[in-house]
Coordinates of C-alpha atoms in Angstrom, one line a residue:
M24 CA 0.0 0.0 0.0
R25 CA 1.5 3.4 -1.1
I26 CA 0.6 6.3 1.2
A27 CA 0.7 10.0 0.6
I28 CA 0.4 12.7 3.3
V29 CA -0.7 16.2 2.2
H30 CA -0.2 19.3 4.4
D31 CA -1.2 22.8 3.5
W32 CA 2.2 24.5 3.8
L33 CA 5.6 23.8 5.5
V34 CA 6.9 27.0 7.0
V35 CA 6.9 26.7 10.8
Y36 CA 6.4 24.1 13.5
A37 CA 3.1 24.9 15.1
G38 CA -0.1 23.1 16.2
A39 CA -1.0 21.6 12.8
E40 CA 2.6 20.5 12.3
R41 CA 2.5 18.6 15.5
V42 CA -0.3 16.5 14.1
L43 CA 1.6 16.1 10.8
E44 CA 4.6 14.9 12.9
Q45 CA 2.6 12.2 14.5
M46 CA 0.9 11.2 11.2
L47 CA 4.4 10.6 9.8
A48 CA 5.3 8.7 12.9
C49 CA 2.4 6.4 12.2
Y50 CA 3.3 6.0 8.6
P51 CA 7.1 6.6 8.2
D52 CA 7.2 5.4 4.6
A53 CA 4.6 7.8 3.4
D54 CA 5.5 10.5 0.8
L55 CA 5.0 14.1 1.7
F56 CA 3.2 16.8 -0.3
S57 CA 2.6 20.5 0.4
L58 CA 1.8 23.7 -1.4
V59 CA 5.2 25.2 -0.3
D60 CA 8.1 24.0 1.7
F61 CA 10.3 26.7 3.2
L62 CA 11.5 24.8 6.3
P63 CA 15.3 25.4 6.9
L64 CA 17.6 22.4 7.0
G65 CA 18.0 22.6 10.7
Q66 CA 14.2 22.6 11.4
R67 CA 13.1 19.5 9.5
D68 CA 13.3 16.9 12.3
F69 CA 9.6 16.8 12.8
I70 CA 9.0 15.7 9.2
Y71 CA 11.9 13.2 9.6
N72 CA 13.9 15.3 7.1
K73 CA 11.7 14.1 4.3
P74 CA 11.6 16.0 1.0
A75 CA 8.2 17.4 0.1
T76 CA 6.7 17.5 -3.3
T77 CA 5.4 21.1 -3.7
S78 CA 3.1 23.1 -6.0
F79 CA 3.9 25.8 -8.5
I80 CA 3.4 28.4 -5.7
Q81 CA 6.8 27.4 -4.4
R82 CA 8.4 29.1 -7.4
L83 CA 6.3 32.3 -7.5
P84 CA 7.8 35.7 -6.6
R85 CA 8.2 36.4 -2.9
A86 CA 6.4 33.2 -2.0
R87 CA 8.8 32.5 0.9
K88 CA 7.4 35.5 2.8
K89 CA 4.1 36.2 1.0
Y90 CA 2.7 32.7 0.3
R91 CA -0.6 33.5 2.1
G92 CA -1.1 36.2 -0.5
Y93 CA -1.5 33.5 -3.2
L94 CA -4.7 32.3 -1.5
P95 CA -6.7 32.7 -4.8
L96 CA -4.3 30.3 -6.5
M97 CA -4.2 27.7 -3.8
P98 CA -7.3 25.7 -4.9
L99 CA -5.7 25.4 -8.4
A100 CA -2.3 24.6 -6.9
I101 CA -3.4 21.8 -4.6
E102 CA -5.3 20.2 -7.5
Q103 CA -2.1 20.0 -9.5
L104 CA -0.4 17.7 -7.1
D105 CA -0.4 14.3 -8.7
L106 CA -1.4 11.6 -6.2
S107 CA -2.6 9.0 -8.7
A108 CA 0.1 6.5 -7.7
Y109 CA -1.1 6.2 -4.1
D110 CA -3.6 3.8 -2.5
L111 CA -4.2 5.9 0.7
V112 CA -4.2 9.7 0.9
L113 CA -4.1 11.4 4.3
S114 CA -4.5 15.1 4.3
S115 CA -3.8 17.5 7.2
S116 CA -6.0 20.5 6.4
H117 CA -6.7 23.9 7.8
A118 CA -6.9 25.6 4.4
V119 CA -6.9 23.6 1.1
A120 CA -5.1 20.3 1.6
K121 CA -8.3 18.4 1.7
G122 CA -9.0 19.5 -1.9
V123 CA -6.4 17.2 -3.6
L124 CA -7.8 15.1 -6.4
T125 CA -8.3 11.4 -5.8
G126 CA -9.9 8.6 -7.8
P127 CA -12.5 5.9 -6.9
D128 CA -9.8 3.3 -6.1
Q129 CA -8.1 5.6 -3.6
L130 CA -9.1 6.2 0.0
H131 CA -8.9 9.8 1.1
I132 CA -9.0 10.5 4.9
S133 CA -8.8 14.2 5.9
Y134 CA -7.8 15.4 9.4
V135 CA -9.4 18.8 9.5
H136 CA -8.0 21.4 11.9
S137 CA -10.8 23.7 10.7
P138 CA -12.6 24.5 7.5
I139 CA -11.0 27.6 6.1
R140 CA -11.7 30.0 9.0
Y141 CA -11.5 33.3 7.2
A142 CA -13.8 32.1 4.4
W143 CA -16.6 30.9 6.7
D144 CA -17.9 32.1 10.0
L145 CA -14.9 34.2 10.7
Q146 CA -15.0 36.1 7.4
H147 CA -16.4 39.3 8.9
Q148 CA -13.9 39.3 11.7
Y149 CA -11.1 38.7 9.1
L150 CA -12.2 41.5 6.8
R151 CA -12.6 43.9 9.8
E152 CA -9.1 43.1 11.2
A153 CA -7.5 43.4 7.8
G154 CA -9.2 46.8 7.1
L155 CA -11.2 45.4 4.2
Q156 CA -14.7 46.6 5.1
R157 CA -15.1 49.2 2.4
G158 CA -13.9 50.0 -1.1
I159 CA -12.8 48.1 -4.2
R160 CA -10.3 45.9 -2.3
S161 CA -13.0 44.9 0.1
W162 CA -15.3 43.7 -2.7
M163 CA -12.4 41.9 -4.4
A164 CA -11.6 40.1 -1.1
K165 CA -15.3 39.2 -0.6
A166 CA -15.5 37.8 -4.2
I167 CA -12.4 35.7 -3.6
L168 CA -13.7 34.3 -0.3
H169 CA -17.0 33.5 -2.0
Y170 CA -15.2 31.5 -4.6
I171 CA -13.1 29.8 -1.9
R172 CA -16.4 28.7 -0.1
L173 CA -17.9 27.2 -3.3
W174 CA -14.6 25.3 -4.0
D175 CA -14.4 24.2 -0.3
V176 CA -17.8 22.7 -0.3
R177 CA -17.4 21.0 -3.7
T178 CA -14.1 19.3 -2.7
A179 CA -15.6 17.9 0.5
N180 CA -17.2 15.3 -1.8
G181 CA -13.7 14.0 -2.6
V182 CA -13.1 13.1 1.0
D183 CA -14.1 9.6 2.1
A184 CA -13.8 10.1 5.8
F185 CA -13.3 13.2 8.0
V186 CA -11.4 13.4 11.3
A187 CA -11.9 16.6 13.4
N188 CA -9.5 17.9 16.0
S189 CA -12.3 18.7 18.5
S190 CA -16.0 18.4 18.9
F191 CA -16.1 22.2 18.2
I192 CA -14.6 21.6 14.7
A193 CA -16.8 18.5 14.2
R194 CA -19.8 20.9 14.5
R195 CA -18.2 23.3 12.1
I196 CA -17.6 20.4 9.6
R197 CA -21.2 19.4 9.9
K198 CA -22.4 23.0 9.4
V199 CA -20.2 23.7 6.4
Y200 CA -19.9 20.3 4.6
R201 CA -22.9 18.5 6.0
R202 CA -20.7 15.6 6.9
E203 CA -20.0 13.6 10.1
S204 CA -16.5 13.3 11.4
R205 CA -14.6 11.3 14.0
V206 CA -13.0 13.4 16.8
I207 CA -9.4 12.6 17.5
Y208 CA -7.7 15.3 19.6
P209 CA -4.3 16.6 18.5
P210 CA -1.2 15.3 20.3
V211 CA 0.3 17.4 23.2
D212 CA 3.9 16.6 24.2
V213 CA 3.2 16.4 27.9
A214 CA 6.6 14.7 28.5
D215 CA 8.3 17.9 27.4
F216 CA 6.4 19.9 30.1
P217 CA 7.0 18.2 33.5
L218 CA 4.9 18.7 36.5
C219 CA 6.1 21.4 39.0
W220 CA 4.4 21.9 42.4
D221 CA 6.2 25.1 43.4
K222 CA 4.3 28.1 42.0
E223 CA 5.3 31.8 42.2
D224 CA 3.2 34.9 42.4
F225 CA 2.9 35.8 38.7
Y226 CA 0.6 34.9 35.8
V227 CA 1.7 34.1 32.2
T228 CA 0.3 34.1 28.7
A229 CA 2.0 33.0 25.5
S230 CA 0.9 33.1 21.9
R231 CA 1.6 34.8 18.6
M232 CA 0.4 38.4 18.8
V233 CA -2.3 38.5 16.1
P234 CA -5.8 40.1 16.6
Y235 CA -7.8 37.0 17.4
K236 CA -5.5 35.9 20.2
K237 CA -6.7 39.0 22.2
V238 CA -3.4 39.3 24.0
D239 CA -4.1 43.1 24.3
L240 CA -7.2 42.4 26.4
I241 CA -5.2 40.2 28.8
V242 CA -2.5 43.0 29.1
E243 CA -5.2 45.6 29.6
A244 CA -6.9 43.6 32.3
F245 CA -3.6 43.1 34.3
S246 CA -2.6 46.7 33.8
A247 CA -5.8 47.5 35.7
M248 CA -4.7 45.2 38.5
P249 CA -1.3 46.7 39.4
D250 CA -0.8 44.3 42.4
K251 CA -0.7 41.3 40.1
R252 CA 2.3 40.5 37.8
L253 CA 1.9 39.3 34.2
V254 CA 4.6 37.8 31.9
V255 CA 3.8 37.9 28.2
I256 CA 5.7 35.5 25.8
G257 CA 5.3 35.9 22.1
D258 CA 5.8 38.3 19.1
G259 CA 3.8 39.2 16.1
P260 CA 2.0 42.1 14.2
D261 CA 0.1 43.2 17.4
F262 CA 3.3 43.6 19.5
A263 CA 3.3 47.4 19.4
K264 CA -0.4 47.5 20.3
V265 CA 0.1 45.2 23.2
R266 CA 3.1 47.1 24.5
A267 CA 1.1 50.4 24.4
K268 CA -1.3 48.9 26.9
A269 CA 1.2 47.3 29.2
G270 CA 1.6 48.8 32.7
P271 CA 4.7 48.5 34.9
N272 CA 3.4 45.2 36.3
V273 CA 3.4 43.6 32.8
Q274 CA 6.6 42.1 31.4
L275 CA 6.9 41.5 27.6
L276 CA 9.5 38.9 26.8
G277 CA 8.9 38.9 23.0
F278 CA 9.7 35.7 21.2
A279 CA 11.2 33.0 23.4
G280 CA 12.3 29.4 22.9
V281 CA 10.7 26.4 24.4
E282 CA 13.0 26.4 27.4
V283 CA 11.9 29.8 28.5
L284 CA 8.2 29.0 27.8
R285 CA 8.5 25.7 29.8
D286 CA 10.2 27.5 32.7
H287 CA 7.5 30.1 33.0
L288 CA 4.6 27.7 32.6
Q289 CA 6.0 25.6 35.4
R290 CA 6.5 28.4 37.8
A291 CA 3.4 30.6 37.0
R292 CA 0.4 30.8 39.3
A293 CA -1.9 30.4 36.3
F294 CA -1.9 30.6 32.5
V295 CA -4.3 33.2 30.9
F296 CA -5.9 32.5 27.5
A297 CA -8.4 34.8 25.8
A298 CA -8.7 33.3 22.2
E299 CA -11.5 31.2 20.8
E300 CA -9.4 28.4 19.5
D301 CA -10.3 25.3 17.5
F302 CA -8.4 23.2 20.1
G303 CA -5.6 25.1 21.8
I304 CA -2.4 23.4 22.7
S305 CA -0.8 26.0 25.0
P306 CA -3.5 25.6 27.8
L307 CA -2.7 21.9 27.8
E308 CA 1.1 22.5 28.0
A309 CA 0.4 24.7 31.0
Q310 CA -1.8 22.0 32.6
A311 CA 0.9 19.4 32.0
C312 CA 3.2 21.6 34.1
G313 CA 0.6 21.5 36.9
T314 CA -0.5 25.1 36.2
P315 CA -4.2 26.1 36.2
V316 CA -5.7 27.9 33.2
I317 CA -7.9 31.0 33.2
A318 CA -9.5 30.9 29.7
L319 CA -12.3 32.0 27.5
G320 CA -15.1 29.5 27.8
R321 CA -15.6 28.9 24.0
G322 CA -14.2 26.6 21.3
G323 CA -11.7 23.9 22.1
A324 CA -11.1 25.1 25.6
L325 CA -14.4 23.6 26.7
E326 CA -13.0 20.2 25.9
T327 CA -9.5 20.6 27.3
I328 CA -10.1 22.4 30.6
V329 CA -12.2 21.2 33.5
P330 CA -13.9 24.3 34.9
L331 CA -14.2 25.3 38.6
L332 CA -17.8 24.7 39.4
D333 CA -20.1 26.0 42.1
A334 CA -19.6 24.3 45.4
E335 CA -22.9 22.4 45.3
R336 CA -22.0 20.9 41.9
A337 CA -18.3 20.2 42.5
G338 CA -18.8 16.9 44.2
S339 CA -20.1 15.2 41.1
S340 CA -17.5 16.6 38.7
P341 CA -13.9 15.8 37.8
A342 CA -11.2 17.7 39.7
P343 CA -11.1 21.3 38.3
T344 CA -8.1 22.5 36.2
G345 CA -9.2 26.1 35.5
V346 CA -11.6 29.0 35.5
F347 CA -13.7 30.2 32.5
F348 CA -14.8 33.7 31.5
Y349 CA -17.4 34.0 28.8
E350 CA -16.8 37.5 27.3
Q351 CA -13.7 38.8 25.5
S352 CA -13.3 41.9 27.6
A353 CA -10.8 43.1 30.2
A354 CA -13.6 43.2 32.8
A355 CA -14.4 39.6 32.3
I356 CA -10.8 38.6 32.6
I357 CA -10.4 40.6 35.9
A358 CA -13.5 38.9 37.3
A359 CA -12.1 35.5 36.4
V360 CA -8.8 36.2 38.0
K361 CA -10.5 37.2 41.2
R362 CA -12.6 34.1 41.1
F363 CA -9.5 32.0 40.6
E364 CA -7.8 33.5 43.6
A365 CA -10.8 33.1 45.8
A366 CA -10.8 29.4 45.0
G367 CA -7.6 28.9 46.9
A368 CA -6.3 25.4 46.7
A369 CA -9.4 24.0 44.9
I370 CA -7.3 23.5 41.7
T371 CA -4.3 21.3 42.3
P372 CA -1.2 20.7 40.2
E373 CA -1.9 17.0 40.2
A374 CA -5.4 17.4 38.7
C375 CA -4.0 19.7 36.0
R376 CA -1.3 17.2 35.1
E377 CA -3.8 14.3 35.1
N378 CA -6.1 16.1 32.7
A379 CA -3.3 16.9 30.3
L380 CA -2.2 13.3 30.1
R381 CA -5.4 12.5 28.2
F382 CA -3.9 14.2 25.2
A383 CA -0.5 12.5 25.0
P384 CA 1.0 11.7 21.5
E385 CA 0.7 7.9 22.2
R386 CA -3.0 8.3 22.5
F387 CA -3.2 10.2 19.2
R388 CA -1.1 7.6 17.3
A389 CA -3.2 4.7 18.7
E390 CA -6.6 6.3 17.9
F391 CA -5.5 7.6 14.4
T392 CA -4.0 4.3 13.2
A393 CA -7.0 2.4 14.5
F394 CA -9.4 4.7 12.6
V395 CA -7.3 4.5 9.4
E396 CA -7.2 0.8 9.6
R397 CA -11.0 0.5 10.1
E398 CA -11.6 2.8 7.2
W399 CA -9.2 1.0 4.9
A400 CA -10.8 -2.4 5.7
A401 CA -14.3 -1.0 5.0
F402 CA -13.0 0.6 1.8
Q403 CA -11.4 -2.7 0.6
S404 CA -14.6 -4.6 1.5
G405 CA -16.7 -2.1 -0.5
K406 CA -14.4 -2.5 -3.5
Q407 CA -14.7 -6.3 -3.5
G408 CA -18.4 -6.2 -3.1
G409 CA -18.9 -3.9 -6.1
C410 CA -22.3 -2.6 -7.1
S411 CA -25.0 -3.4 -9.6
A412 CA -27.6 -1.4 -11.4

């Protein structure tokens, strides 16, 4: 059986790439395909230093830095990847990878991190944050996204089985494609984030500074609580905006390596998270360190954090690992921090660690290979049975 694994683009090692890494661990002899591959030589360990077959976008002007700007060409580009020699095609898709062309004698299983966010329910937010609400450029962007939506729905018919990275994304797949999916949570490298019992009197947040992460709201909230210290790890387009809101009690570290991130996650009193994520790996890395999470109660966080409940309900629930707030505002974050501190020792490092262990890479590999094997067996059985008019 020849296997191909298709990923949207290879430029960084982030959440989607961790899933790709484990897919390659499950199927080390698979060939790798991607729209572009700009991974440096020293950063290719997670794809086992495999070469990737790329699309024509790889050779277009300024593609290394501006590959996202070629979004209108991505549907055409992904369809030009020739996968006709493969029996099993596995796609890891948050944009267009699921749109590869396959035939009736090929099984295509797509692990979906999300249908294209900025083309579907987040379109208005994307246009607003990109300053594309008015004018000719706005109408051009809307027309392109309309075309992307039509293409996205059509190509869902070429997928034999969907896997979603959370129940939240499974609902989005059902809404957009009218298809059911199996939920297999992404892998979290809990072994790389050891449990630490000794906590210090500071809070931490870490993420890329882009608008939807809402780091500026976290900084605004803590600047209004000068008696509490916040450490912010990360860089990105919103860094200047975040820095402008930072009070003396807020420390901005900028980009930092995994050693610095791990050290702060282990020592922090709590991790603060204000984004609506499809899944969200950082809150689980914090919990692996035994650190509670104060998070927005939407999206994937509802599946990865056990919330602190009212006293009368707590006895019938798993041990809590965090506190939710339900509005993306500084006031809501402030109220959640106060509730967390009032809870005292109700959230323990041991409970946080135990919850994170549910998402270990070994669990992902076992669930994913079992699913693929079942689908392959059913597919082969269907081929042998045939059909008649």
